[in-house]
Coordinates of C-alpha atoms and ligand atoms in Angstrom, one line a residue:
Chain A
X5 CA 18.7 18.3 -46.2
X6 CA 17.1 21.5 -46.9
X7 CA 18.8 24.8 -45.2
X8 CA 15.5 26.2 -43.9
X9 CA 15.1 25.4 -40.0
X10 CA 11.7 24.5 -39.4
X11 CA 10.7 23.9 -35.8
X12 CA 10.4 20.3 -35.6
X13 CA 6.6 19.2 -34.9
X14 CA 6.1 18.9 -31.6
X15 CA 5.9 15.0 -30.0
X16 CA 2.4 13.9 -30.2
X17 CA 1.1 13.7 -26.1
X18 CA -2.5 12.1 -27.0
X19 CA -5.1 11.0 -28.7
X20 CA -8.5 10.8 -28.8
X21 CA -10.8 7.8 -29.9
X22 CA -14.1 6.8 -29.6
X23 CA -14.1 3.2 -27.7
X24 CA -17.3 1.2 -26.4
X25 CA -17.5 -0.1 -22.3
X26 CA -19.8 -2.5 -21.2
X27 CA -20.9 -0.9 -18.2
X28 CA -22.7 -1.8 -15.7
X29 CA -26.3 0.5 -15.0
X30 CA -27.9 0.9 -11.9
X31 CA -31.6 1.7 -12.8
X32 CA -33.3 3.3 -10.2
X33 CA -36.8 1.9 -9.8
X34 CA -37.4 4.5 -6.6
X35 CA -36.0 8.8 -6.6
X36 CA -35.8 8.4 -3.4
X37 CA -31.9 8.1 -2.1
X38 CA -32.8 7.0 1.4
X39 CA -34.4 4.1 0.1
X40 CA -32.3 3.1 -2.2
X41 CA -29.2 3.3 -0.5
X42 CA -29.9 0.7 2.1
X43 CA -31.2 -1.8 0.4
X44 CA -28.3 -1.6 -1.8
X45 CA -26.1 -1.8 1.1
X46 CA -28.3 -4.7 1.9
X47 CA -27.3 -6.4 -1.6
X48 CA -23.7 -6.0 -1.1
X49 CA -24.0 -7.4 2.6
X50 CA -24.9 -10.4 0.8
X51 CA -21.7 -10.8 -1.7
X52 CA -19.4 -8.7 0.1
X53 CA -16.6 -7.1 -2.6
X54 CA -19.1 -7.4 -5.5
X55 CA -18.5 -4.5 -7.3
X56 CA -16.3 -2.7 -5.6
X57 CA -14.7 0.0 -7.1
X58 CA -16.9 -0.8 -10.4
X59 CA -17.5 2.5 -12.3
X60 CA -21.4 2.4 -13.2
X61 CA -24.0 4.1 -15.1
X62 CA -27.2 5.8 -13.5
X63 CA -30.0 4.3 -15.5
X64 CA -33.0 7.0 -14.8
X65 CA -35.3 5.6 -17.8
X66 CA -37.5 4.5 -15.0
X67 CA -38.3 7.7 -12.9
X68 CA -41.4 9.3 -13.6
X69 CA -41.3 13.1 -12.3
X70 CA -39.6 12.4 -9.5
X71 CA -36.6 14.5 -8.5
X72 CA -33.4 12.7 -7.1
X73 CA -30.8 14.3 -4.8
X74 CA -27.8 13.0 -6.9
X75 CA -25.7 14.5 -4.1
X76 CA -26.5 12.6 -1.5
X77 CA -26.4 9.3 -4.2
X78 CA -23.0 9.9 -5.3
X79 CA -22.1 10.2 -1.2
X80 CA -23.8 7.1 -0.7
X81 CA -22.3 5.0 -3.6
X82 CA -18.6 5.8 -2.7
X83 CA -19.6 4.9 0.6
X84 CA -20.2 1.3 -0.8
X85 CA -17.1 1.7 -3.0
X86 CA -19.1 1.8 -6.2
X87 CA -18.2 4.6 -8.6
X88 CA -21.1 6.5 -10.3
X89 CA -19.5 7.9 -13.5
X90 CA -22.5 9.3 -15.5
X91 CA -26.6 8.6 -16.3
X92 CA -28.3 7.5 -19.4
X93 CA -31.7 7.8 -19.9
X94 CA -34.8 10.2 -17.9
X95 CA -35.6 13.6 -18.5
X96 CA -33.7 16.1 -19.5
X97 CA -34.9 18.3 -15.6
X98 CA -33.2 14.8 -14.1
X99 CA -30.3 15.1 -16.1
X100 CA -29.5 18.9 -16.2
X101 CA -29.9 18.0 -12.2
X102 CA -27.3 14.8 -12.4
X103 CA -25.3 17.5 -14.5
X104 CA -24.8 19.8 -11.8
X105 CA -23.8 16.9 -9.4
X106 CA -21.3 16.3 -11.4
X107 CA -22.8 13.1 -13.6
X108 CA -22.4 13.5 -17.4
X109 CA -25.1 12.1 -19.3
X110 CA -23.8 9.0 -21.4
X111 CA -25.2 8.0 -24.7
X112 CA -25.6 4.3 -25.3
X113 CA -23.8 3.5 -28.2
X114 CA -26.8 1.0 -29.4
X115 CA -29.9 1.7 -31.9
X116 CA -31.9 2.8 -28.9
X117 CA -30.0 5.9 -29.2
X118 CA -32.7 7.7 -30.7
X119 CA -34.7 9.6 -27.9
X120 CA -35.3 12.8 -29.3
X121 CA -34.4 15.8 -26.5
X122 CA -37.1 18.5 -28.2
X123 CA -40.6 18.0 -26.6
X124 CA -43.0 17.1 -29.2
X125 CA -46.0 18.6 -29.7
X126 CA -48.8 16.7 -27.7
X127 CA -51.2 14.6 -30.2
X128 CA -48.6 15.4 -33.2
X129 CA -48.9 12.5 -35.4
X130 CA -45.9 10.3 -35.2
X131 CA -42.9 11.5 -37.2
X132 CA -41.2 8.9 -39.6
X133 CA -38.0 9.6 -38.0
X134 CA -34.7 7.9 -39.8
X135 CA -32.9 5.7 -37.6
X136 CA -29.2 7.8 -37.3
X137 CA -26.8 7.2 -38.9
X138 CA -24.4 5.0 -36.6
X139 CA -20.5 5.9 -36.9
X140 CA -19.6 2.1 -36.5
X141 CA -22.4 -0.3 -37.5
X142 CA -23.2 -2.0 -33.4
X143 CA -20.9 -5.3 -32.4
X144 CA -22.3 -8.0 -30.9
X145 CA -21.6 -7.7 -27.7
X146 CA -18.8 -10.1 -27.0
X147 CA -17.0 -9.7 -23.8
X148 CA -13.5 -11.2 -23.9
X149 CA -12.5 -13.7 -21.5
X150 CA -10.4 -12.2 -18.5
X151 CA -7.3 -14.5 -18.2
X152 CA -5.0 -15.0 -14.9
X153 CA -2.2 -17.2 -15.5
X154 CA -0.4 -16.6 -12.0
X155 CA -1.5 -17.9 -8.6
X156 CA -4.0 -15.4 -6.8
X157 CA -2.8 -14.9 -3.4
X158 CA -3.7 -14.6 0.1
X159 CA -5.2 -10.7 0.5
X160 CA -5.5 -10.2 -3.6
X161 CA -8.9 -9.6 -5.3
X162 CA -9.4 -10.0 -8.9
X163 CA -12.9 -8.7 -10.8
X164 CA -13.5 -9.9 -13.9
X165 CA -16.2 -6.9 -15.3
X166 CA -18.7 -8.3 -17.7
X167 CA -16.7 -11.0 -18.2
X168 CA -15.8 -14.3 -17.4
X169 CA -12.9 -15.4 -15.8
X170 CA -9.7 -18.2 -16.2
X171 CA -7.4 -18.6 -14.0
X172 CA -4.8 -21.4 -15.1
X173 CA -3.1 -21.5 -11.1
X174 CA -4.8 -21.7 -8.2
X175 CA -6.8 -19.4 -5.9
X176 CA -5.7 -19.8 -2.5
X177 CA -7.2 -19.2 0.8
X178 CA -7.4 -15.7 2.0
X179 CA -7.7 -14.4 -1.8
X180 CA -10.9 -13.6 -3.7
X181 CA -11.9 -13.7 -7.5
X182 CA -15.2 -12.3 -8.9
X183 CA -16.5 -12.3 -12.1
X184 CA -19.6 -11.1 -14.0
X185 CA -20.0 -14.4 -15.8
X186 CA -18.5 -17.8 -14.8
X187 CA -15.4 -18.4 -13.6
X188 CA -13.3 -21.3 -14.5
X189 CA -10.6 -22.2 -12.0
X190 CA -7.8 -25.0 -13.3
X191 CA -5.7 -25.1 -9.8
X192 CA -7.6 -25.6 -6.5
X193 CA -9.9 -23.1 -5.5
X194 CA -8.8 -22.2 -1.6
X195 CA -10.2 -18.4 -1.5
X196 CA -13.9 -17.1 -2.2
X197 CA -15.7 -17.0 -5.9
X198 CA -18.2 -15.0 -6.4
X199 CA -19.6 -15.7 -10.3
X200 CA -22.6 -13.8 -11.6
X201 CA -22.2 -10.8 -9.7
X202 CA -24.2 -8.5 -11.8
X203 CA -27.7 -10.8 -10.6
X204 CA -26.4 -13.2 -13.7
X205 CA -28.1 -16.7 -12.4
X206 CA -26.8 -18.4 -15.2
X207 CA -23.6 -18.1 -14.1
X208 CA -21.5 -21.1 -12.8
X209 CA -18.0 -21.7 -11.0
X210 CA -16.3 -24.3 -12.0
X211 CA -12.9 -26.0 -10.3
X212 CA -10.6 -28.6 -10.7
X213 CA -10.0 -29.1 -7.0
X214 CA -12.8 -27.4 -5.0
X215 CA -11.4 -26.2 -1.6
X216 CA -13.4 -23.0 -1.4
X217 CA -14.2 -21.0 1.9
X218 CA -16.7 -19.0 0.2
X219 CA -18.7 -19.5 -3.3
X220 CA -21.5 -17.6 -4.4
X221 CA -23.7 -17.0 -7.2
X222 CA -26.0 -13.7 -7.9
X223 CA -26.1 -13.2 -4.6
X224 CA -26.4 -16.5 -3.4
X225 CA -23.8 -18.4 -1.4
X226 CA -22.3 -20.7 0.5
X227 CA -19.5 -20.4 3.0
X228 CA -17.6 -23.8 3.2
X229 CA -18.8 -24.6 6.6
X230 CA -22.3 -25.4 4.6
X231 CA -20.7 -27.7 2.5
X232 CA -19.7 -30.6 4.6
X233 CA -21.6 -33.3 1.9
X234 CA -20.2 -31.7 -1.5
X235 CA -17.2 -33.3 -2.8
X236 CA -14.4 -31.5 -1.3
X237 CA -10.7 -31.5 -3.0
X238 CA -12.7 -32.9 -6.1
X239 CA -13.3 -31.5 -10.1
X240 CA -16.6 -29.1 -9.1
X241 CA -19.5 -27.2 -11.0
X242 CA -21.4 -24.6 -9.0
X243 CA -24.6 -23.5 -10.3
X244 CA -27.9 -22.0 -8.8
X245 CA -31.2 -23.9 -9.2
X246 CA -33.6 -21.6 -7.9
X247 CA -32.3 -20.1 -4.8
X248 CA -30.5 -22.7 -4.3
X249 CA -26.9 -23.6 -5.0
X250 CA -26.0 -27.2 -6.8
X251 CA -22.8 -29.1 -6.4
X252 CA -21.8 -31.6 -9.1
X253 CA -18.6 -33.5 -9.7
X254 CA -17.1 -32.5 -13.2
X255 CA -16.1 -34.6 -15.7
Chain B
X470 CA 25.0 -3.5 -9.2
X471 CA 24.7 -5.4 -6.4
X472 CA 21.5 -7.6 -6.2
X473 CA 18.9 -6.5 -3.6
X474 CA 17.9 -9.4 -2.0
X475 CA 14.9 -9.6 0.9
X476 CA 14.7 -11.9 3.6
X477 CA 10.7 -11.8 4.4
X478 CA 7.7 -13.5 5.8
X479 CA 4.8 -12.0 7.3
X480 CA 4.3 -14.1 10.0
X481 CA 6.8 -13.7 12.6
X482 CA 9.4 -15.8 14.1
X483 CA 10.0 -18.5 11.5
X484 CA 13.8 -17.5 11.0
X485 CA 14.3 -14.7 9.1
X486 CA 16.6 -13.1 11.0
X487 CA 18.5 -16.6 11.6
X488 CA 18.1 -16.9 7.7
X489 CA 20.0 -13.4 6.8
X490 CA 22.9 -14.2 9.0
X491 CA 23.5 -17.7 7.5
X492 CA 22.7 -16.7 3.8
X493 CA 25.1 -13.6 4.1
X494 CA 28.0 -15.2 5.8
X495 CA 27.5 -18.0 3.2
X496 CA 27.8 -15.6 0.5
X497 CA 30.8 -13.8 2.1
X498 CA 32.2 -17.1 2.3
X499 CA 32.1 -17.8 -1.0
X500 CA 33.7 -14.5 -2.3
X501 CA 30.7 -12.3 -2.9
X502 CA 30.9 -8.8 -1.3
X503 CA 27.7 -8.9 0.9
X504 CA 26.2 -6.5 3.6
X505 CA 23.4 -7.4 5.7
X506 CA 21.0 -4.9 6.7
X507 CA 18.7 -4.8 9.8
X508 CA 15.3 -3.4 8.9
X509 CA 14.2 -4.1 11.7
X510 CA 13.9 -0.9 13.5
X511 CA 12.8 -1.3 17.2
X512 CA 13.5 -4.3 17.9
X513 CA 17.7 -5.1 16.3
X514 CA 18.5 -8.4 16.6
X515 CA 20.2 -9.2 14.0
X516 CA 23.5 -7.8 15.6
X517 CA 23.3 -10.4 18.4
X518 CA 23.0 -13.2 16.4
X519 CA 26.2 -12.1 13.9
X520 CA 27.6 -11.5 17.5
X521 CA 28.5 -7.8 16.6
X522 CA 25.8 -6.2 19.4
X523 CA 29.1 -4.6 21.9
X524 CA 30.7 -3.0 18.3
X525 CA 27.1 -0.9 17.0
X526 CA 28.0 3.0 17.5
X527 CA 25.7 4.2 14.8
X528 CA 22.6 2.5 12.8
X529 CA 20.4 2.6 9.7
X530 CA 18.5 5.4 11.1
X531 CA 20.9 8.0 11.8
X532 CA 22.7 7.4 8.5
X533 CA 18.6 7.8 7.1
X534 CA 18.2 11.3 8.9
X535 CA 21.9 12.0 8.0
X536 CA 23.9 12.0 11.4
X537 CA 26.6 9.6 10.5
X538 CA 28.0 8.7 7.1
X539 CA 27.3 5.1 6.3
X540 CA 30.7 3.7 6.2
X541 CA 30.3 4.9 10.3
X542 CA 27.6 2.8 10.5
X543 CA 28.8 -0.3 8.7
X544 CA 30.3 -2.9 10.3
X545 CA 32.8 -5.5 9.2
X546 CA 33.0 -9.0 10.4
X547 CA 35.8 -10.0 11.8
X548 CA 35.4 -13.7 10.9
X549 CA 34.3 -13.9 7.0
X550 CA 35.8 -11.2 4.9
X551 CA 34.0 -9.3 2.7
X552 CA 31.3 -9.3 5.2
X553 CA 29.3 -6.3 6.8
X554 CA 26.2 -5.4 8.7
X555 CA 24.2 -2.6 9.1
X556 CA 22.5 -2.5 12.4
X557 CA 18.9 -1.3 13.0
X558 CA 18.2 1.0 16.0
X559 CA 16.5 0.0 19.0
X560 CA 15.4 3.3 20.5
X561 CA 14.0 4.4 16.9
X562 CA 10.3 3.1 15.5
X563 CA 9.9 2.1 11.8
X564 CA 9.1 6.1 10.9
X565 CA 12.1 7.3 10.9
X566 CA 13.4 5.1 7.7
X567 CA 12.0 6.6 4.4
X568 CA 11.9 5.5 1.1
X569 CA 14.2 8.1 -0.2
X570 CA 16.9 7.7 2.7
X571 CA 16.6 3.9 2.3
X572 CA 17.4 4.3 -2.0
X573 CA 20.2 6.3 -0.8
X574 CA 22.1 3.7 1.8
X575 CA 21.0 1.0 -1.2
X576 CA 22.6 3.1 -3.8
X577 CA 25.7 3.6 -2.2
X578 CA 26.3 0.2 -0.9
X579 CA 25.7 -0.9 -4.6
X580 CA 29.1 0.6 -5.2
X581 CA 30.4 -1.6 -3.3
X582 CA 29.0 -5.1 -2.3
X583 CA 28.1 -7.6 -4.5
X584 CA 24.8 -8.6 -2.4
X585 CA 22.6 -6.6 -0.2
X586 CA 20.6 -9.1 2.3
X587 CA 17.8 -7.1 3.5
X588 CA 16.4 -8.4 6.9
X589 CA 12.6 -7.8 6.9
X590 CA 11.0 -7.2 10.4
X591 CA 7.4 -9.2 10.5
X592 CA 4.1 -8.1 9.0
X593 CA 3.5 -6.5 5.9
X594 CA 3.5 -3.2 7.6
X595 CA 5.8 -0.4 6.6
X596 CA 9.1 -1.2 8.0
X597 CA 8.4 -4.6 5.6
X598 CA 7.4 -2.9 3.2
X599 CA 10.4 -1.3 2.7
X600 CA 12.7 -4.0 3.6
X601 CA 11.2 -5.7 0.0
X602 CA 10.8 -2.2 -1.8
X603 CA 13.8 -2.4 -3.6
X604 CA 14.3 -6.1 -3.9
X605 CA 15.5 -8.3 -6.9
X606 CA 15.6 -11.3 -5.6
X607 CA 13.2 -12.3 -2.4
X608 CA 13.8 -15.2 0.2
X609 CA 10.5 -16.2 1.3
X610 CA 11.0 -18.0 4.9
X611 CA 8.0 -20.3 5.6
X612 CA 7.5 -22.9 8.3
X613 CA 5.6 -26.0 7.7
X614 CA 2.4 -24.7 9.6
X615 CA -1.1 -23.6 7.9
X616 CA -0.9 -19.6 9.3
X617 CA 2.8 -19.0 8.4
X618 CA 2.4 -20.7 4.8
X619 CA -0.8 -18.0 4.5
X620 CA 1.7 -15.1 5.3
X621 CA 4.1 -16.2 3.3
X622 CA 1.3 -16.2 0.2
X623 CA 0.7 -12.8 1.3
X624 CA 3.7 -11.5 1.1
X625 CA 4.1 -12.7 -2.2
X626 CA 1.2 -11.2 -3.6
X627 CA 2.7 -8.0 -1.8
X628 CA 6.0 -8.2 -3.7
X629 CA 4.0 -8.6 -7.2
X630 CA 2.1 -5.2 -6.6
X631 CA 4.0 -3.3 -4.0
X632 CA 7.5 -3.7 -4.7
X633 CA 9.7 -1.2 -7.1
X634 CA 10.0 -3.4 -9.9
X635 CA 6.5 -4.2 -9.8
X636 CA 5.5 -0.4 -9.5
X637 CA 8.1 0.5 -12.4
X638 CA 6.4 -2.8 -14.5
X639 CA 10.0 -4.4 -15.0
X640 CA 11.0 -7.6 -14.5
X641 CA 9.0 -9.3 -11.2
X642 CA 11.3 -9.7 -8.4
X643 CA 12.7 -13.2 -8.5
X644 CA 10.8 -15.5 -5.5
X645 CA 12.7 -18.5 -3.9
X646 CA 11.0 -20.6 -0.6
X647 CA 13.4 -21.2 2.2
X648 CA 11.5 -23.7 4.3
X649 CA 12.9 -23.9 8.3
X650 CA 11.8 -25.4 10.7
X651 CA 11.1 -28.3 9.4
X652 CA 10.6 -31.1 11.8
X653 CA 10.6 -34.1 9.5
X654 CA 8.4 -36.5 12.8
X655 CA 6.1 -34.2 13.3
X656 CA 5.6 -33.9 9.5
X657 CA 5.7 -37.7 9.3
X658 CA 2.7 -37.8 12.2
X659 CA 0.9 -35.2 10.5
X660 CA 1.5 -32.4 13.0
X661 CA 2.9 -30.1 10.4
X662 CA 2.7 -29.8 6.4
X663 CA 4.3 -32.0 4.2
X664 CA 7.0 -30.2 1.8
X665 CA 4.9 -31.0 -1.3
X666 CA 1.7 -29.6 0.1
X667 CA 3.8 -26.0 0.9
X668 CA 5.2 -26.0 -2.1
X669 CA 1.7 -26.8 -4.0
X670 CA 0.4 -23.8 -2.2
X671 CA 3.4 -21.2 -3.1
X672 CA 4.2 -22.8 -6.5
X673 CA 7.8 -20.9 -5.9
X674 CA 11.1 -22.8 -6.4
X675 CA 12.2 -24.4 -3.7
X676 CA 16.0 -22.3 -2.0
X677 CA 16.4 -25.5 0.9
X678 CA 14.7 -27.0 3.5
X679 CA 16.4 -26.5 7.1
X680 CA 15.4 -29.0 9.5
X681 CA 14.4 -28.0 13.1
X682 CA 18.1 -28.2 15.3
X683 CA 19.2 -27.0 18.3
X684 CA 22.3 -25.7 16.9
X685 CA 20.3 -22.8 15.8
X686 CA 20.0 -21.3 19.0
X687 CA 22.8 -22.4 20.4
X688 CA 24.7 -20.5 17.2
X689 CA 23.1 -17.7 17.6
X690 CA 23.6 -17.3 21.8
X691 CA 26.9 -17.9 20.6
X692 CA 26.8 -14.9 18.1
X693 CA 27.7 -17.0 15.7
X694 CA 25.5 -17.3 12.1
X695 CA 24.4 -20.8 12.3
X696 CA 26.1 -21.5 8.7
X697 CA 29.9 -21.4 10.5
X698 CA 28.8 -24.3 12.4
X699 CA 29.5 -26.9 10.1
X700 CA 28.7 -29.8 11.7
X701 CA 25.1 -29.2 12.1
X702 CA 22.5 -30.0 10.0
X703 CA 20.7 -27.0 9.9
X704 CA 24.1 -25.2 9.2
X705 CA 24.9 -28.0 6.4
X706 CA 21.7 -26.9 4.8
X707 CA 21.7 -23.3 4.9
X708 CA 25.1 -23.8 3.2
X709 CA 23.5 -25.9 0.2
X710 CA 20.8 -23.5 -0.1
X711 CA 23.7 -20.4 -0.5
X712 CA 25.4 -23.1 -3.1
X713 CA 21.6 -23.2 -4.7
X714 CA 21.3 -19.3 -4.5
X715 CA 24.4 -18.9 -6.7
X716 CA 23.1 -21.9 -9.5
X717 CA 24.4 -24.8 -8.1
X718 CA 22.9 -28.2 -7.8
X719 CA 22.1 -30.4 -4.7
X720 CA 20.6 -32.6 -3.8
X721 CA 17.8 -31.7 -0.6
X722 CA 18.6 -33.5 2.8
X723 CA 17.3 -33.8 5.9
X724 CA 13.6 -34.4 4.7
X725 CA 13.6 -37.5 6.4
X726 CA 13.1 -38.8 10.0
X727 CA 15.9 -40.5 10.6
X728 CA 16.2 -44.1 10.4
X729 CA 17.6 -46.8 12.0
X730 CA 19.1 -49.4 9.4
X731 CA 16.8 -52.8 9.9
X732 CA 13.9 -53.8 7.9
X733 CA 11.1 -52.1 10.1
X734 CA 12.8 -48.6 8.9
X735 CA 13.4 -49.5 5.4
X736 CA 9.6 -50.6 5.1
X737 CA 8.4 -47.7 6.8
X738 CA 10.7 -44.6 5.9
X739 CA 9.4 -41.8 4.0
X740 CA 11.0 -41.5 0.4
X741 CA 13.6 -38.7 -0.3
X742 CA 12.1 -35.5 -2.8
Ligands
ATP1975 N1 16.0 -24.2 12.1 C1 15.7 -23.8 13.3 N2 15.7 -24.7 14.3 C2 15.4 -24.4 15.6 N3 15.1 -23.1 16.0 C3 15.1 -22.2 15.0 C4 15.4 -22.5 13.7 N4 15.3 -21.3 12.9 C5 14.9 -20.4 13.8 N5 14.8 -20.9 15.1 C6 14.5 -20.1 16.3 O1 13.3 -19.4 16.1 C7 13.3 -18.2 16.7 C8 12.9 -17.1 15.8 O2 14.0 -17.0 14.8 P1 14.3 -15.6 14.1 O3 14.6 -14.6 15.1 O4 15.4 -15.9 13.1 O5 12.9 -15.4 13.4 P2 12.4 -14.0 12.7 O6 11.6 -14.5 11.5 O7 13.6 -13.2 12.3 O8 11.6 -13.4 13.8 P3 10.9 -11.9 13.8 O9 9.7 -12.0 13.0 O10 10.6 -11.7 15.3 O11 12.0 -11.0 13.3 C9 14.6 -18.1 17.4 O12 14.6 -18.4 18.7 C10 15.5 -19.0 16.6 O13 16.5 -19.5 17.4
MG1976 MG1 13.9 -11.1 12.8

């Protein structure tokens, strides 16, 4: 032991590292709040608890020079439980504006990263630009599986972001599972499902004893009253043909 | 330390209350140290049925806002030794217990009992909430019936998230179903759920099964936990589920209808779980 005190260094109390979300973007197609609140509101009627409490991008790639009052946005989104955490994409007047609401501007971690900020000369020839240099060369986007091994209970809610969803027990009535992708239920399935819920049509719900009192898909659903000819308490595959939602036995 | 163990529901009326008394005099009757406490602020029935009501002089709430000591509060049974309850107030409302007062009383009676029976009022409101806040062990009282079976699901999706040890991410709070009321006819003619179709739905252990009696009320009229009465069935199975509680085996009874010996029965009588 050496005779010199040195102060011990202090216990580390974070770190910082660079990680990659999936997140879900809500491109605006319209600047104006008022209309796009509603007929969000609308959407969400339709699959009530679809992302709820989600954290989601802004997309603003597809606003021409139209302003947006990102006040009354944020307002409106928290009103429908969704949580606006930044924007990607627009001009920079949009996002200096999003900036002073309070929404960061969020850089996609993908090859499309490339946007250069600096106006460019009107009629400059192209510049051969380099594609940047990438800190981590991009993953294949590969969202894990979201595993529940317990029962889901009356008044729980589970949300399987960008992701499909297992759940080894069974969902019982007054309970509620959602998922991005499909879900895949090995007990009965007593409560809602909602797969797809990001507008994914491909999605299916799948159950070894089908029981539900709600399923949708993308939007679309049934409550179980519709269902008087599927095969009740019986291996089922929901998937949407169309607008419409098929029933077939599994296995 | 004592184990912390709740008595709860959600639905209301399916024998909780009934269920403390007999599960804390069975304990008390086999040795353990065990206090019973009335969370059920408002309302306090708990004294009547361990026939204590004419000895209360102070409750849970005035040892919560500190104006008696607890061992003023407690009080022993006469009949099992070993045995106390803590009364609940009846001129009170569930606001005036709080989460710090109720660690306190559960702290201190730690000291001393072995078991701490924790008689939830109904709901999942806060007086329940705190009745199951500090629970390690939960008795989840169902009746055979599709809205109580729902509550009881509830609740234990409520003690996954809500109580302490699920807050502090320790070891989840250990879940038995105490099935009562069971009326094995009216299962057998399909008026009520069949054990195995509760029991698919909570996918808990199974505590004991306590068959629909009139003992029960005439025990508890009597002020007398229905557990002392010995000769009943439903006391008979409240004491195999205590003898379950503390790791021993039997066998379940009283799942079937009666029979009467000839051929007609024996063709037609339900099997034995
Ligand atoms: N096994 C049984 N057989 C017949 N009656 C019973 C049985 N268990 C309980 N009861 C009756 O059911 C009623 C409600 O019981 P108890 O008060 O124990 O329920 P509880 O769940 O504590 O109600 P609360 O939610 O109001 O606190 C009482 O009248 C009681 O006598
Ligand atoms: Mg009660």
């Amino acid at each position: 032991m050496s005779a010199t005190a040195r102060p011990a260094s202090p216990p580390e109390v974070f770190r910082l590292r660079a990680s990659n979300y999936s997140l879900l973007t809500l491109r605006l197609l319209s600047g104006d709040v008022q209309a796009v609140l509603p007929a969000l509101g609308d959407q969400f009627r339709r699959a009530p608890g679809f992302l709820r409490f989600a954290p989601i991008a802004i997309g603003l790639d597809d606003l021409g020079g139209e302003q947006v009052d990102f006040h009354a946005l944020i307002h409106g989104l928290r009103a429908l439980e969704i949580l606006p955490i930044g924007v990607v994409g627009g001009s920079q007047p949009l996002r200096a504006a999003a900036a002073g609401a309070g929404l960061p501007t969020l850089r996609p971690s993908g090859q499309r990263e490339t946007e250069v900020e600096a106006p460019s000369p009107v009629g400059a020839p192209p510049v051969n630009v380099a594609p940047p240099v990438m800190a981590e060369p991009p993953r294949p986007a590969m969202p894990r599986t979201m595993m529940v091994t317990q029962a889901v209970r009356a008044g729980q809610r589970i949300y399987a972001q960008g992701s499909d969803l297992i759940i080894i027990g069974s969902v019982n009535a007054g309970s509620e599972v959602i998922a991005d992708g499909n879900i895949h239920i090995y007990g009965a399935l007593r409560g809602r499902a909602v797969a797809g819920a990001s507008e994914d049509g491909e999605a299916r719900i799948f159950a070894q004893n089908f029981d539900p009192e709600l399923v949708a898909i993308s939007g679309f659903y049934a409550v179980r009253e519709g269902l008087s000819s599927t095969p009740i308490g019986r291996g089922v595959q929901v998937r949407l043909d169309g607008e419409q939602l098929r029933f077939d036995p599994l296995g | 330390m004592a184990q912390v163990i709740v008595v709860t529901s959600g639905k209301g009326g399916v024998g909780k209350t009934t269920s403390s008394a007999a599960i804390a005099t069975g304990l008390a009757q086999r040795g353990k140290k065990t206090v019973v406490i009335d969370f059920d602020v408002g309302l306090r029935n708990l004294d009547l049925i361990m026939g204590v009501e004419r000895r209360v002089v102070f409750d849970i709430v005035n040892v919560v806002q500190g104006e008696a000591k607890l061992s003023q509060a407690l009080i022993k049974d006469k009949r099992v030794p070993g045995l106390s309850i803590l009364p609940a107030s009846q001129t009170r409302d569930k606001d005036a217990l709080t989460k710090e007062g109720v660690q306190a009383i559960i702290e201190e009676l730690s000291q001393e009992f072995d078991y701490i029976v924790c008689d939830s009022p109904a709901g999942i409101e806060k007086g329940a909430l705190m009745s199951l806040y500090f629970a390690d062990q939960a008795i989840v009282v169902t009746n055979p019936e599709v809205s109580s079976v729902r509550d009881s699901d509830r609740i234990l999706g409520v003690l996954q998230s809500k109580s302490k040890r699920a807050e502090e991410k320790k070891e989840p709070v250990k879940q038995h179903l105490l099935l009562t009321r069971y009326d094995a006819a009216r299962v057998e003619r399909g008026e009520m759920l069949k054990l195995e179709d509760v029991l698919e739905i909570l996918a808990i252990p199974l505590l004991g099964v306590i068959p629909e009696s009139e003992s029960v009320l005439k025990a508890s009229n009597a002020g007398n936990p229905v557990i002392m009465d010995t000769e009943s069935q439903a006391g008979q199975a409240y004491s195999d589920a205590v003898s379950r509680f503390l790791g021993e085996e039997r066998p379940h009874r009283f799942l079937d209808v009666e029979k009467k010996k000839g051929l007609l029965g024996r063709l037609f009588g339900g099997r034995a779980a």
